[in-house]
XYZ file of C-alpha atoms in Angstrom:
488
model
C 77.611 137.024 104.443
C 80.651 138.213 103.275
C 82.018 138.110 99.731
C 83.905 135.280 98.819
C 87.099 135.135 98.552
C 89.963 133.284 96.498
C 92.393 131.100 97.521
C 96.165 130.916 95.372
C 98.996 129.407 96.857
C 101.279 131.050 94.246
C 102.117 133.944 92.705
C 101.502 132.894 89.249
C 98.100 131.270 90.370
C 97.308 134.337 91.510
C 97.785 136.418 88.764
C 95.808 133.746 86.312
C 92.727 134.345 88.616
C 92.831 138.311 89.054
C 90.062 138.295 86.165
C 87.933 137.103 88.319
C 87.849 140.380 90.056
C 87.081 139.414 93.409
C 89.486 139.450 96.479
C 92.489 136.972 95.718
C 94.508 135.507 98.624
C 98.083 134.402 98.379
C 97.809 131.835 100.942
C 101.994 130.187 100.233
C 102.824 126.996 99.356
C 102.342 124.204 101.503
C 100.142 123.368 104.778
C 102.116 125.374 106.764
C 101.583 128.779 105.270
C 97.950 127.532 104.299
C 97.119 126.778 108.090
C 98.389 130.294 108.994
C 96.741 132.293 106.423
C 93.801 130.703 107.057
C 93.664 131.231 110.694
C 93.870 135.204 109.353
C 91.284 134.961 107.275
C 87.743 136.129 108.584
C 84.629 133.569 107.753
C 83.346 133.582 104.593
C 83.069 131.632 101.591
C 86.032 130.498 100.419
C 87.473 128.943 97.086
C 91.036 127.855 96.520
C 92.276 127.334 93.037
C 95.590 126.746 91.661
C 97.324 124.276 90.338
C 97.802 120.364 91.251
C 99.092 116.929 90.645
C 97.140 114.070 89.184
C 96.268 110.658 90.808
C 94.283 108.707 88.446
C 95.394 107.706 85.392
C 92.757 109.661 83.028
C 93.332 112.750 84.677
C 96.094 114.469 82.294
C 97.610 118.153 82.143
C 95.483 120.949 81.590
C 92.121 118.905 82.371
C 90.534 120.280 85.949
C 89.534 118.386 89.175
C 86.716 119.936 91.368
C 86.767 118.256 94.555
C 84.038 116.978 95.946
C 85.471 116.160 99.144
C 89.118 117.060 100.582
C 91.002 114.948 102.837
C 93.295 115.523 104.875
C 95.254 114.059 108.143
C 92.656 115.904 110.039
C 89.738 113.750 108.061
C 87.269 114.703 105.405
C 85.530 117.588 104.293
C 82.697 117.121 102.272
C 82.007 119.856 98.944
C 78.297 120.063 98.888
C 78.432 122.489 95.366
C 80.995 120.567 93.619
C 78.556 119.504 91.303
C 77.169 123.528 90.654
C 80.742 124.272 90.105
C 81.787 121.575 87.970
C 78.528 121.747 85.646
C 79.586 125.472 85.512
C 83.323 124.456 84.267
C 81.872 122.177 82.164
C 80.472 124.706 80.043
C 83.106 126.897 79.447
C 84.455 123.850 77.416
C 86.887 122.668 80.223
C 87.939 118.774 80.556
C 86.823 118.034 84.280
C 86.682 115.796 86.909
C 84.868 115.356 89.886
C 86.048 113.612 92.960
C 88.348 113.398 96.071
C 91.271 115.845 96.392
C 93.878 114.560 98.816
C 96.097 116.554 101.221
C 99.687 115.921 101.986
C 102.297 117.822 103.919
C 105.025 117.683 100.642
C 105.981 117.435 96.794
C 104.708 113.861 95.441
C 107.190 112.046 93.460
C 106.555 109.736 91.217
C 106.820 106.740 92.904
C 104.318 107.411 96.054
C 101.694 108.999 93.553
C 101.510 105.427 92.198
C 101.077 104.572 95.766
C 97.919 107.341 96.514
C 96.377 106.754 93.702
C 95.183 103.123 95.286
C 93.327 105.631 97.826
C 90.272 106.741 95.363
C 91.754 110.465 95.441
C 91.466 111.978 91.500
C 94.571 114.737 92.675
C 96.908 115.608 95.709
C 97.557 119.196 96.763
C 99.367 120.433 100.043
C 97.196 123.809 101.054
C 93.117 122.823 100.901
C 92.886 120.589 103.700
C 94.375 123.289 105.591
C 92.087 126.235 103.810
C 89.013 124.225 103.977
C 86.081 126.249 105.569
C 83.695 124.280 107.616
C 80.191 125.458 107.857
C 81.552 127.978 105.378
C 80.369 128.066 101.805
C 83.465 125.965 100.356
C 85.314 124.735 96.908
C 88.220 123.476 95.284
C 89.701 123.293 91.703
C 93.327 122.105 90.493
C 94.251 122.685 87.391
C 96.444 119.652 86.746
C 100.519 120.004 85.856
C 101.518 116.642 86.985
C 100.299 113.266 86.453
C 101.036 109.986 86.532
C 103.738 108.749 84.033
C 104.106 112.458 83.441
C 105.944 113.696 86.620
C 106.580 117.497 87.359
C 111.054 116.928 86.403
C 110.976 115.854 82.653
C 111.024 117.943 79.853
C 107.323 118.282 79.098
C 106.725 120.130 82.807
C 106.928 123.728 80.758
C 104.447 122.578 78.346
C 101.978 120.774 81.441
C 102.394 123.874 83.377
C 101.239 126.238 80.379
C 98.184 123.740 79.744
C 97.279 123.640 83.475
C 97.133 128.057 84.176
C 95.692 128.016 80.431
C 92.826 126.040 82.106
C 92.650 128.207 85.354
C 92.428 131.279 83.343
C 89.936 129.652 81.572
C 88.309 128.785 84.596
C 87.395 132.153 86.377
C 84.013 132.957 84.336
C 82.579 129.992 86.510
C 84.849 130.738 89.660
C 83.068 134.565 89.440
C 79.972 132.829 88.672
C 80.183 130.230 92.273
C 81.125 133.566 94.341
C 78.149 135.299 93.177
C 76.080 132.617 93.904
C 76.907 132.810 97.511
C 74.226 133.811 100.013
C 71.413 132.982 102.155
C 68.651 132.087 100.523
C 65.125 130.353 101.474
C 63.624 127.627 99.227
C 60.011 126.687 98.770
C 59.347 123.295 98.092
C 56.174 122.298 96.018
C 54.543 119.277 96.787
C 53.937 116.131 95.553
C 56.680 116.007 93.223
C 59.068 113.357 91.540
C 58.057 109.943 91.225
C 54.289 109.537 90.516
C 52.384 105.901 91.028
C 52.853 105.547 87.122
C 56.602 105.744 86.883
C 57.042 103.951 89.788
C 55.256 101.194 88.488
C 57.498 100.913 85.417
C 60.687 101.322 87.063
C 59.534 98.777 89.505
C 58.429 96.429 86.599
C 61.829 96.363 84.699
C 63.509 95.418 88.120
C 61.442 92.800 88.778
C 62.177 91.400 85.123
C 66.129 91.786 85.344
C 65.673 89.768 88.919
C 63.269 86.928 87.452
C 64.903 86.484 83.799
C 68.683 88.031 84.462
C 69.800 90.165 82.005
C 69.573 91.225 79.040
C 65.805 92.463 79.239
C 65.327 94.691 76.219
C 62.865 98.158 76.916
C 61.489 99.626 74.127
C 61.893 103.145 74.530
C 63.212 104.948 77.787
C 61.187 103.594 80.232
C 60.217 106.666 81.506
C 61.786 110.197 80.316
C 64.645 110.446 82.781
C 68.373 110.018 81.727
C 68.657 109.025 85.486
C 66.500 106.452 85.531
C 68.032 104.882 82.250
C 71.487 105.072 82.795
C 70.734 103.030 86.062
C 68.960 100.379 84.547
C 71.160 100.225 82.211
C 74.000 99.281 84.480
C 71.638 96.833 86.027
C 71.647 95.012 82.728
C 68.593 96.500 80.902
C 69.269 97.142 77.205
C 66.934 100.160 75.820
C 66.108 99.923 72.018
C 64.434 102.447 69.494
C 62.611 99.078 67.449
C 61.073 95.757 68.216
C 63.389 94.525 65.471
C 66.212 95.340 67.369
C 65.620 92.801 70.205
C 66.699 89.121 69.484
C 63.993 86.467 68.915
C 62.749 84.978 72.395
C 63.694 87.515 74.693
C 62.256 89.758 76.834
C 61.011 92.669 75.561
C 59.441 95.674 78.412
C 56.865 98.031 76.521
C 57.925 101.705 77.947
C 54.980 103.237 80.247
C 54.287 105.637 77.477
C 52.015 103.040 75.408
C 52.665 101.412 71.943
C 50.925 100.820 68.861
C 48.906 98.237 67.970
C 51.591 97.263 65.070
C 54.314 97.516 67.759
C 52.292 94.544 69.844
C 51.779 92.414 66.409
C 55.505 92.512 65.617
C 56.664 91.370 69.234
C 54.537 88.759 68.470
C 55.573 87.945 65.291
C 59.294 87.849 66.902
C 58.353 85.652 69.627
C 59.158 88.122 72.255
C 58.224 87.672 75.933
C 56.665 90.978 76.461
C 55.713 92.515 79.793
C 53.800 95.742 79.376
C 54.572 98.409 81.502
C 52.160 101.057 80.176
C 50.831 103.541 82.924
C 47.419 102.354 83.177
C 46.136 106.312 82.476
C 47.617 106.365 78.920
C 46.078 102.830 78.450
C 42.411 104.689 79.548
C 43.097 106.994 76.491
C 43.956 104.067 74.549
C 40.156 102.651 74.952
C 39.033 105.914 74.933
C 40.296 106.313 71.449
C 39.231 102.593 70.286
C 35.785 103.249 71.578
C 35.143 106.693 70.197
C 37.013 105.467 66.709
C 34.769 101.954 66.687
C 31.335 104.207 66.562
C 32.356 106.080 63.794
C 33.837 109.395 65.019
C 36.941 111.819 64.320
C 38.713 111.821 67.706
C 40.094 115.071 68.580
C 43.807 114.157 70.297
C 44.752 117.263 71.957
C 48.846 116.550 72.444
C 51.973 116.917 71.125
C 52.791 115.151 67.653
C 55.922 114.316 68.279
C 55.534 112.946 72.089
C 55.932 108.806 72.257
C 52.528 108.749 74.334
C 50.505 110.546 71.366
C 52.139 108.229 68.631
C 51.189 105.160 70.105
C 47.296 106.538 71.070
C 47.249 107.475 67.794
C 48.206 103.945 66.536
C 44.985 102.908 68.175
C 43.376 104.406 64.806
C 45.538 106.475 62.848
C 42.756 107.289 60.151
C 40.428 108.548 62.829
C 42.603 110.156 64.827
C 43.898 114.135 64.009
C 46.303 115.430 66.568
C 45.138 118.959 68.081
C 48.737 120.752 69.393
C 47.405 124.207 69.635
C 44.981 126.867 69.983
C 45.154 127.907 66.507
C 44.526 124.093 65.459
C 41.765 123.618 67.535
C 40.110 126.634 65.270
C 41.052 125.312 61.928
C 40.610 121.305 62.436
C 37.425 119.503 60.422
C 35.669 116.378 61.056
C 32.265 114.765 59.529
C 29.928 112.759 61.384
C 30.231 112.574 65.247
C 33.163 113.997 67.096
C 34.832 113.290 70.418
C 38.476 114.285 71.834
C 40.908 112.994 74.117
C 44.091 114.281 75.894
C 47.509 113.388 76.225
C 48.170 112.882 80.179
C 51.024 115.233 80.411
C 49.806 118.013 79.516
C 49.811 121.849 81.281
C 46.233 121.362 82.271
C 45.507 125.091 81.696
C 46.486 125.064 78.215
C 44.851 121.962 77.049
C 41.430 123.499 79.002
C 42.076 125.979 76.658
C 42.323 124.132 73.335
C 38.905 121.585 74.605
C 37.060 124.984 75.016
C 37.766 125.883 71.560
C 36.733 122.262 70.204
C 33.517 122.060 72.523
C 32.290 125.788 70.894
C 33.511 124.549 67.415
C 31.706 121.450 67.792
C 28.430 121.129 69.755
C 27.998 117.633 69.674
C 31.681 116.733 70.967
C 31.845 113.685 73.094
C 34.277 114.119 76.208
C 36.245 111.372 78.502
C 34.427 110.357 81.285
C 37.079 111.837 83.745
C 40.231 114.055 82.786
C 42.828 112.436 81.046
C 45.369 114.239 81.972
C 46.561 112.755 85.143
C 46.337 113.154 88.903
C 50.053 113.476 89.028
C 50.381 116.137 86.382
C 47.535 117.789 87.413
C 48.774 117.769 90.967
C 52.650 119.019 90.293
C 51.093 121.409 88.300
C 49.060 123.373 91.105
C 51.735 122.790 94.013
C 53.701 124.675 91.534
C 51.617 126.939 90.132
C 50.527 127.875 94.419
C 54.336 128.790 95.194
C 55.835 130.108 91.921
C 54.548 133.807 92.551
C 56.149 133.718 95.744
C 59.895 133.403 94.684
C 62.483 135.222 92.421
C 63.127 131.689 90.492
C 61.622 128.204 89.777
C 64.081 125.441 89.550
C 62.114 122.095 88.039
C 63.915 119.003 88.008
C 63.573 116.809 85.461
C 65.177 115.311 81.611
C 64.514 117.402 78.617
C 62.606 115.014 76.673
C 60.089 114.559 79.826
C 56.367 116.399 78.868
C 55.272 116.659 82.340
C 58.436 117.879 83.682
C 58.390 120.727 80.320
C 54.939 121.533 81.360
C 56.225 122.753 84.608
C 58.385 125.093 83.337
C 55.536 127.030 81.548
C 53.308 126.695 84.474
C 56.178 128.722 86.628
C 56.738 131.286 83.343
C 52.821 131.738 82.665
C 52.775 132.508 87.185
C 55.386 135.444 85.679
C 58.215 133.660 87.574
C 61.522 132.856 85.197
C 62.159 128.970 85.487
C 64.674 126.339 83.683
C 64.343 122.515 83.355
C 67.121 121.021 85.148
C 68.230 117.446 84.714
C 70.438 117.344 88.048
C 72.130 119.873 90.549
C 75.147 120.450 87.768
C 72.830 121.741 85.173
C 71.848 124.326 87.173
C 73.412 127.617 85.651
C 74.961 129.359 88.673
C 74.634 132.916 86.974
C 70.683 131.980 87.684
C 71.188 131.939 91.364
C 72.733 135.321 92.114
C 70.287 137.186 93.312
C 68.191 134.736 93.755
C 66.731 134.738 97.416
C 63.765 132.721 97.218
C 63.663 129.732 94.485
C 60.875 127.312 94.562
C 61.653 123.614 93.688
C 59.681 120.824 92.185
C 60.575 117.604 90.310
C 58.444 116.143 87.258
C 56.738 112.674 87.897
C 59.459 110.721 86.309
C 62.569 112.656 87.989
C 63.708 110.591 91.203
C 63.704 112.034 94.746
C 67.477 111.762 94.934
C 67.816 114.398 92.597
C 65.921 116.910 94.446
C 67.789 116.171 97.990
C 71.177 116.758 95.604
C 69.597 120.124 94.151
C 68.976 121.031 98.261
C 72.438 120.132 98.858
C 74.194 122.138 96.683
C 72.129 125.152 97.248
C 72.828 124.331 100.816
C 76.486 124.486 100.053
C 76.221 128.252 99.027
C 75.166 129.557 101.530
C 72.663 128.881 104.929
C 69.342 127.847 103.439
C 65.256 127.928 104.949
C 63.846 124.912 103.644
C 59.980 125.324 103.903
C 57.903 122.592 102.348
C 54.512 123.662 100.501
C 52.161 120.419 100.452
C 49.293 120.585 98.354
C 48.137 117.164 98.522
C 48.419 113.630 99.663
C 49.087 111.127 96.667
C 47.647 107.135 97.367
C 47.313 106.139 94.237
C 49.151 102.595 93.571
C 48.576 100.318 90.565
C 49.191 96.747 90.476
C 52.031 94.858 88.455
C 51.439 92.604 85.472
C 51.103 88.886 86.101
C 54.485 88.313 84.091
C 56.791 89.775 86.952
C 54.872 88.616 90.294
């Protein structure tokens, strides 16, 4: 593939974006001179910048619009790494928006911008519908000059037009960044990954309890660690809260799938809540684990994270039995009289908490252990469809919020393989500096990141350059649990 190239219609866009240091392209102003130069221009990926007009009213000088798609008389074509460039933009500390840019064949006044802005479009330029590469690794940024109520002939345009090539000189750090991310590349897909029979579950539960009771229904807790997943829910009408005595008396209260205390149950109560527990059934087998080992007298061993929702509320279970086991070197220092037993916290690398058990099990002869694994089939099963393709590529990219275990866990998998890997919450958090060089990146999803986010990741990738999708399946996943009464 060739290198990419940059797109100015002027001469003073041009010389903002020379820092870039890669090939920069006068193309003229307006669709004219765009159409011809880019009927000149060999294929190759392509990225016009310069400076625009605003449609929408919160789009003001000197913030930056990254189109996702650019229309045109022609029709539409769609920006599949708009997100990868505006994450990247994002960064550098840049106000930016992402959405339509719209082509016209002249200047805008003030009076028909009004009249666009009804179309969706976030700015208007005259040369990218015309520069637009199809099949051709593609983007577009306008710095904006012009808005609306702040039209190009009033006094202010010096000061707008200083703001708006103040931001595309501040913009060419991710501009160099997009071009070198340009390529062919293959991707390995591990599999299972996203949404596990758990998470599912809970999702599916608060649904059913916004449908049956209308909202509000109060969740205590994210419902599962995904900002995704929240952020939907909440515009469904689901209102997350860190405290039971945050939720009004009589209303509908969702326990999170990570588990709750005892204490947590007895004050819902106490309120009068209507609760529907949405616990994932496997953290509720730990929870009797830990009531069972605790009711014959023993210290219970908790090998987990402290901090982690899931281990407070197993520890709840019984807090003066209970002693949390995070690492290695705890596992070697940690007492106990009488009998012993341990548990796990389902989320864990399954590697590393083999590891600590070993250390418990030599430590203490007598320890009692679960019946089956605790840490669960979905874990257990991202982990190894990981852990078979991570020596095979030059970069892991795991999808999933930072505050999820399982999806955190992944990332160490890929890193302990020798492979570099980073936790990515959606396609714009992926730091395009990463991907140069990058020929072969595996991709995976923790169990409470949704699908969608992994086809977006594909996308955008896909948008760089051509990309061999090969899909890596471990295993088949079955597994289904059944809803509480409350919501059937």
């Amino acid at each position: 593939m060739r290198p990419a190239v940059l797109c100015a219609p002027l001469r003073i866009e041009r010389a903002a974006l020379r820092a870039a240091g890669l090939p920069v392209v006068r193309t003229g102003l307006g669709p004219r001179r765009a159409a011809a130069t880019a009927a000149r221009m060999p294929e190759g990926p392509r990225l016009v910048a310069g400076i625009g007009g605003g449609l929408a009213a919160h789009v003001r000088p000197g913030d930056v619009v990254v189109a996702d798609e650019v229309r045109g008389p022609d029709g539409v074509v769609a920006v599949p790494t708009a997100a990868l460039l505006a994450g990247a933009l994002r960064r550098l500390g840049l106000t930016v928006h992402l959405g339509p840019v719209l082509g016209v064949d002249h200047v805008v006044g003030e009076r028909e911008r009004g009249e666009l802005a009804s179309s969706g479009a976030l700015a208007v330029d005259m040369e990218s519908h015309r520069l637009a590469a199809s099949g051709q690794p593609f983007a577009v940024i306008r710095s904006i000059v012009d808005t609306v109520g702040a039209p190009l002939a009033r006094p202010a345009t010096v000061f707008h037009g200083l703001a708006g090539l103040r931001s595309l000189r501040a913009a060419v750090p991710a501009l160099t960044a997009w071009a070198a991310a340009t390529g062919p590349r293959q991707l390995l897909m591990a599999s299972p990954r996203s949404f596990c029979a758990g998470v599912e579950r809970a999702i599916d539960i608060v649904d059913r309890a916004l449908a049956k009771h209308g909202a509000p229904v109060y969740v205590r807790r994210q419902i599962v660690h995904n900002t995704h997943v929240v952020r939907q829910l909440q515009e469904r009408g689901a209102v997350f809260v860190d405290e039971v005595e945050e939720v009004p008396q009589g209303a509908t209260l969702v326990f999170a799938a990570h588990g709750v205390t005892p204490a947590v149950r007895r004050d819902a109560a106490e309120r009068g809540l209507s609760v529907i527990d949405a616990t994932c059934p496997l953290v509720t087998k730990v929870h009797n684990e830990v009531r069972r080992y605790s009711g014959r007298g023993d210290t219970v061993f908790l090998i987990g994270h402290a901090e982690h929702e899931e281990v407070e509320g197993t520890v709840g279970e019984a807090p003066g039995s209970v002693v949390v086991v995070e690492d290695v070197a705890a596992a070697r220092t940690v007492t106990a009289t009488g009998g012993v037993s341990y548990t796990m916290q389902t989320t864990l690398a399954l590697d590393e908490a083999e590891e600590i058990a070993s250390v418990l099990r030599e430590r203490f002869p007598g320890l009692s252990a679960p019946r089956k694994d605790d840490i669960c089939y979905a874990t257990t099963n991202r982990q190894q469809a990981l852990r078979a393709i991570a020596r095979e590529v030059d970069l892991v990219l795991v999808v999933g919020s930072a505050n999820s275990s399982n999806s955190r866990r992944l990332v160490e998998v890929a890193e302990r393989e020798g492979t570099p890997a980073v936790l990515v919450d959606g396609v714009s958090d992926i730091d395009l500096r990463r991907l140069a060089g990058a020929g072969r990146i595996g991709l995976t999803a923790g169990a409470s990141a949704p699908p969608h986010l992994v086809d977006e990741v594909v996308a955008g990738l896909g948008g760089l350059g051509p990309v061999t999708v090969a899909e890596n399946r471990l295993t088949e996943e079955e597994i289904t649990f059944t809803l509480p009464r409350e919501v059937l």
